Amino acid sequence: MNCKITTIPGDGIGPEIVREACRVLDKAGQVFGHTFTYTEVLMGGCSIDKYGVPLTEEALETAKNSDAVLLGAVGGNVGNSRWYDVAPNLRPEAGLLAIRKGLNLFANIRPAYLYQELADACPLKKEIIGDGFDMVIMRELTGGLYFGERHTEEVDGVLQATDTLTYNENEIRRIAVKAFDIAMKRKKHVISVDKANVLDSSRLWRKVVEEVAADYPEVKLEHMLVDNCAMQLVMNPGQFDVVLTENMFGDILSDEASMITGSIGMLSSASLNETKFGMYEPSHGSAPDIAGKDIANPIATILSAAMMLRYSFDLDREADAIEAAVQKALTEGYRTSDIMAEGCTLVGTTRMGELIAGYIE
Ligand code: IPM
Ligand code: MG
């Protein structure tokens, strides 16, 4: 298979971790007989520096014309006035929102899995961790508060800001269908998270999710209020299989879920549209404080590349091989500094990438 991939290294640690993910992809290609060709484009602060905007039309076009996108991270320190003392739609993060919308990537899949080797890095007590957990957060990514009408005005001499939270039934249905499809391949349990005791958008969410559930009699559906969900994640994480939720709730809950896996440096993600096309990126940010030091953990990006093989190219065996190689590196005791533990071997970004690539067979 020959796959055309747009790479967006972005800012901060982005270039280092994308480089390692490409190293691992290339090794998988070599072992299994595929070719990955990369076209690199700029997004975020580096694009602002070169073109004055966080995402150019040309970069978006390049992404559209490829089979999948591999993204590192965008953004920097908010103290960086070159990127942040400008209108909100010109900041690095606006590039990310624009590419999500521009490619219609409405389904964001964020798996949160506890590797037994990292159980000590999990901030929860052993009795709460139990047998560990393995969940997938399905976050709606192109609607809700992130894309609603917003403005700031002065009313009778008092500043007032408004953000609007809108969902139509089609937007809810298509993400719910993805969640139930994924649940069918897992433990067949969807927990839909909303705030239906207060919000109209959540009441519609619940109604549409129930309609979709009727087409999946084998899948158990439960509803959970978002505040309760935040609590349940740290009280009984093992109860979750597929968590289905809207954009803003998903943003918050996925950070919480990632932290209980031990390090946000381990969490991959996929953002998909109606077709097989997707953008794959670690769930973490650009970590400008550790950029260029060869200490960032590349595993989240490497696992995102594995998701790309699985979801966009139907290369399950190849994705399994990458995931097994990550597991092997951990079992052999190799750790980047964010997950370092006593008795383990500390390695940098490049070495971790080389080790994982070496374990692919
Ligand atoms: C994420 C990030 C983004 C989001 C930011 C950088 C705009 O936090 O991907 O979770 O809120 O979606
Ligand atoms: Mg976030």
XYZ file of C-alpha atoms and ligand atoms in Angstrom:
374
model
C 0.000 0.000 0.000
C 1.192 3.526 -0.756
C -0.158 6.124 1.711
C 0.102 9.881 1.303
C 0.450 11.508 4.712
C 0.483 15.223 5.486
C 2.675 15.887 8.511
C 2.162 18.951 10.670
C 5.002 19.015 13.206
C 3.761 22.348 14.623
C 5.385 24.036 17.610
C 7.312 23.147 20.769
C 8.033 19.431 21.053
C 5.886 18.772 17.934
C 8.762 18.333 15.440
C 10.664 15.899 17.709
C 7.723 13.620 18.390
C 6.457 13.611 14.792
C 9.959 12.667 13.627
C 9.892 9.601 15.901
C 6.383 8.611 14.793
C 7.565 8.751 11.149
C 10.586 6.636 12.056
C 8.247 4.011 13.508
C 5.846 4.219 10.519
C 8.743 3.774 8.113
C 9.932 0.701 9.983
C 6.404 -0.757 9.914
C 6.275 0.011 6.176
C 9.582 -1.768 5.633
C 8.522 -4.849 7.597
C 5.036 -5.145 6.086
C 5.716 -3.817 2.580
C 4.069 -0.366 2.519
C 5.336 3.053 1.494
C 4.485 6.184 3.415
C 5.161 9.460 1.649
C 5.119 12.635 3.707
C 4.345 16.223 2.796
C 5.107 18.648 5.612
C 3.058 21.813 6.191
C 3.131 24.523 8.846
C 0.401 25.190 11.391
C 0.256 27.163 14.632
C 2.951 29.560 15.807
C 5.474 28.529 13.155
C 2.896 29.361 10.463
C 2.179 32.726 12.114
C 5.911 33.497 12.031
C 6.192 32.648 8.333
C 2.794 33.620 6.866
C 1.117 35.774 9.506
C -1.756 33.285 9.958
C -1.926 30.022 11.954
C -3.204 27.989 8.982
C -2.921 28.903 5.311
C -5.429 27.842 2.631
C -2.577 25.989 0.919
C -1.780 23.976 4.061
C -5.447 23.021 4.424
C -5.584 22.021 0.733
C -2.481 19.849 1.104
C -4.089 18.112 4.081
C -7.354 17.612 2.137
C -5.495 16.039 -0.765
C -3.725 13.449 1.358
C -4.935 10.151 2.825
C -4.370 11.165 6.452
C -2.749 13.845 8.605
C -0.210 13.333 11.385
C -0.015 16.281 13.760
C 2.430 17.031 16.576
C 1.160 19.969 18.631
C 0.587 23.686 18.216
C 0.883 26.696 20.501
C 3.421 28.200 22.837
C 3.727 30.134 26.065
C 0.958 32.693 26.309
C 3.768 35.070 27.264
C 4.927 34.875 23.632
C 3.441 38.163 22.487
C 4.237 37.503 18.827
C 1.632 34.702 18.865
C -0.752 35.836 21.586
C -1.045 39.638 21.513
C -3.258 39.307 18.435
C -6.943 38.682 17.702
C -8.122 35.238 18.943
C -8.657 34.010 15.364
C -4.962 34.607 14.604
C -3.517 32.659 17.544
C -1.871 29.235 17.105
C -4.847 27.276 18.525
C -7.152 28.881 15.961
C -5.226 26.932 13.316
C -6.144 23.698 15.078
C -9.837 24.602 15.272
C -9.790 25.717 11.614
C -8.284 22.459 10.381
C -10.742 20.391 12.455
C -13.635 22.322 10.935
C -12.085 22.558 7.464
C -11.650 18.783 7.263
C -15.011 18.131 8.990
C -13.340 16.029 11.694
C -16.352 15.713 13.958
C -15.380 12.493 15.742
C -12.479 12.663 18.157
C -11.445 9.305 19.607
C -9.245 9.409 22.698
C -8.361 6.041 24.209
C -7.274 5.983 27.864
C -5.628 2.729 28.824
C -3.617 1.867 31.913
C -0.434 -0.044 31.096
C 0.302 -2.331 34.057
C 3.948 -1.160 33.865
C 2.788 2.404 34.577
C 0.378 1.594 37.402
C 2.763 3.276 39.871
C 2.556 6.521 37.908
C -1.265 6.500 38.209
C -2.260 8.996 40.910
C -5.167 6.793 42.088
C -4.996 4.336 44.993
C -4.434 0.646 44.190
C -7.897 -0.351 45.423
C -9.476 2.146 43.033
C -7.348 1.055 40.071
C -8.353 -2.576 40.649
C -7.723 -4.509 37.431
C -6.952 -1.304 35.563
C -9.077 0.387 32.922
C -9.414 0.616 29.170
C -11.797 3.263 27.876
C -12.333 5.345 24.790
C -13.613 8.900 24.927
C -15.660 9.847 21.868
C -15.637 13.614 21.818
C -17.740 15.626 19.346
C -15.182 17.977 17.767
C -16.763 20.473 15.380
C -19.769 21.826 17.274
C -20.888 23.174 20.614
C -19.292 26.063 22.453
C -16.100 25.919 20.400
C -17.874 26.907 17.202
C -20.942 28.808 18.402
C -21.436 32.515 17.859
C -19.404 34.569 20.368
C -18.830 38.216 21.068
C -17.911 40.706 23.748
C -19.873 43.941 24.115
C -20.469 46.727 26.563
C -23.983 46.836 27.998
C -24.802 49.966 30.026
C -21.112 50.545 30.679
C -20.528 46.945 31.795
C -18.473 44.509 29.705
C -20.343 41.353 28.793
C -19.124 38.273 26.894
C -21.300 35.649 25.233
C -20.523 32.153 23.924
C -23.289 29.983 22.501
C -23.717 26.218 22.745
C -25.672 24.862 19.781
C -26.134 21.307 18.516
C -28.504 20.072 15.868
C -29.790 16.505 15.810
C -27.666 15.544 12.777
C -24.446 16.565 14.525
C -25.423 14.491 17.556
C -26.535 11.497 15.505
C -23.337 11.138 13.482
C -21.049 11.140 16.532
C -23.395 8.781 18.390
C -23.298 6.355 15.461
C -19.473 6.363 15.559
C -19.545 5.722 19.311
C -21.913 2.775 18.987
C -19.907 1.362 16.057
C -16.780 1.449 18.192
C -18.619 -0.022 21.185
C -19.614 -2.994 18.985
C -15.903 -3.774 18.570
C -15.266 -3.392 22.305
C -17.222 -4.223 25.460
C -20.545 -3.004 24.008
C -21.164 -0.381 26.662
C -21.743 3.319 25.945
C -21.950 5.931 28.696
C -23.310 9.144 27.192
C -22.303 12.188 29.210
C -24.373 15.372 29.292
C -25.860 18.017 31.564
C -29.497 17.208 30.791
C -30.657 18.449 34.202
C -29.830 22.003 33.026
C -29.108 22.350 29.302
C -31.466 22.100 26.327
C -28.596 20.998 24.093
C -28.048 18.093 26.500
C -31.720 17.119 26.497
C -31.645 16.920 22.700
C -28.343 15.014 22.975
C -29.987 12.403 25.219
C -33.031 12.018 22.942
C -30.961 11.508 19.771
C -28.505 9.147 21.483
C -31.450 7.012 22.595
C -32.775 6.898 19.036
C -29.380 5.740 17.765
C -29.130 3.174 20.574
C -32.324 1.528 19.309
C -30.342 0.397 16.234
C -27.755 -1.307 18.460
C -29.707 -3.688 20.714
C -26.504 -5.455 21.797
C -24.971 -2.274 23.198
C -25.847 -1.216 26.727
C -26.483 2.544 26.976
C -26.306 4.566 30.178
C -26.552 8.333 30.645
C -24.347 10.144 33.133
C -24.287 13.794 34.119
C -20.947 15.412 33.410
C -20.220 16.420 37.013
C -20.901 12.886 38.162
C -18.702 11.563 35.345
C -15.782 13.727 36.506
C -16.177 12.106 39.921
C -16.686 8.537 38.645
C -13.485 8.736 36.574
C -11.412 8.986 39.742
C -13.669 6.757 41.874
C -14.308 3.811 39.561
C -12.516 4.207 36.209
C -12.919 0.510 35.408
C -16.669 0.991 34.754
C -16.087 2.912 31.491
C -15.872 1.414 28.024
C -17.021 4.065 25.506
C -17.696 7.580 26.825
C -19.738 9.642 24.336
C -19.880 13.383 24.879
C -19.981 16.865 23.376
C -16.985 19.021 22.531
C -16.297 20.985 25.734
C -17.163 18.183 28.173
C -14.931 15.879 26.109
C -12.044 18.336 26.250
C -12.169 18.396 30.035
C -12.920 14.723 30.681
C -10.214 13.528 28.277
C -7.545 15.428 30.204
C -8.810 13.854 33.410
C -8.878 10.375 31.857
C -5.383 10.806 30.444
C -3.907 11.836 33.767
C -5.101 8.680 35.510
C -3.134 6.609 32.974
C 0.026 7.970 34.575
C 1.113 10.522 31.980
C -0.552 12.636 29.354
C 2.514 11.716 27.260
C 0.975 8.304 26.565
C -2.403 9.309 25.109
C -3.072 9.108 21.390
C -6.050 10.454 19.482
C -7.803 10.240 16.136
C -10.152 12.791 14.611
C -12.312 11.407 11.840
C -14.849 12.597 9.290
C -17.575 10.533 7.575
C -14.993 8.741 5.422
C -11.786 6.939 6.355
C -9.880 10.213 6.339
C -8.519 11.314 9.701
C -6.087 13.524 11.568
C -3.984 11.824 14.219
C -2.318 13.623 17.088
C -1.229 13.117 20.691
C -3.763 14.369 23.254
C -1.088 16.503 24.911
C 0.120 19.983 24.016
C 3.334 21.477 22.627
C 5.200 21.654 25.993
C 7.387 24.628 24.963
C 9.392 24.422 28.215
C 10.952 21.083 27.228
C 11.091 21.628 23.440
C 14.328 20.744 21.639
C 15.826 18.964 24.662
C 15.241 15.399 23.453
C 13.290 14.540 26.624
C 9.659 14.594 25.421
C 7.761 11.306 25.402
C 7.037 10.350 21.747
C 4.735 7.437 22.642
C 1.415 9.318 22.325
C 2.345 10.347 18.771
C 3.619 6.876 17.901
C 0.350 5.370 19.165
C -1.541 8.000 17.129
C 0.329 6.777 14.045
C -0.855 3.258 14.922
C -4.431 4.577 15.072
C -3.889 6.061 11.595
C -2.959 2.655 10.236
C -6.000 1.098 11.888
C -8.696 3.663 11.084
C -7.596 5.288 7.813
C -5.743 2.441 6.103
C -7.349 -0.707 7.600
C -3.849 -1.968 8.446
C -4.782 -3.691 11.715
C -1.851 -6.104 11.793
C 0.589 -3.229 11.322
C -1.136 -1.155 14.040
C -1.021 -4.156 16.387
C 2.726 -4.460 15.701
C 3.350 -0.823 16.670
C 1.266 -1.163 19.837
C 3.109 -4.366 20.746
C 6.440 -2.593 20.175
C 5.413 0.200 22.567
C 4.385 -2.428 25.115
C 7.754 -4.172 24.668
C 9.730 -0.953 25.242
C 7.824 -0.476 28.514
C 8.197 -4.121 29.558
C 11.942 -3.897 28.881
C 12.024 -1.014 31.353
C 12.691 1.922 29.021
C 11.146 5.192 30.197
C 11.197 8.842 29.204
C 11.470 11.220 32.154
C 7.680 11.794 32.505
C 7.135 8.092 33.301
C 10.531 7.289 34.839
C 10.475 4.935 37.838
C 13.077 3.287 40.043
C 14.975 0.447 38.407
C 14.034 1.585 34.883
C 16.312 2.924 32.131
C 15.923 6.596 31.318
C 15.938 7.346 27.577
C 15.344 10.455 25.468
C 12.860 11.116 22.675
C 15.067 9.813 19.853
C 16.216 6.694 21.683
C 12.631 5.798 22.608
C 11.633 6.140 18.940
C 14.570 3.992 17.829
C 13.799 1.312 20.416
C 10.123 1.088 19.429
C 10.997 0.996 15.709
C 13.526 -1.744 16.472
C 10.899 -3.890 18.183
C 8.596 -3.937 15.158
C 8.741 -7.301 13.492
C -7.339 19.547 22.890
C -6.827 20.934 23.195
C -7.520 21.936 22.271
C -9.011 21.835 22.537
C -7.028 23.386 22.445
C -5.534 23.484 22.178
C -7.784 24.344 21.571
O -7.027 21.236 24.537
O -7.173 19.095 21.740
O -7.904 18.922 23.789
O -9.513 22.431 23.484
O -9.676 21.135 21.781
Mg -7.790 19.627 25.697
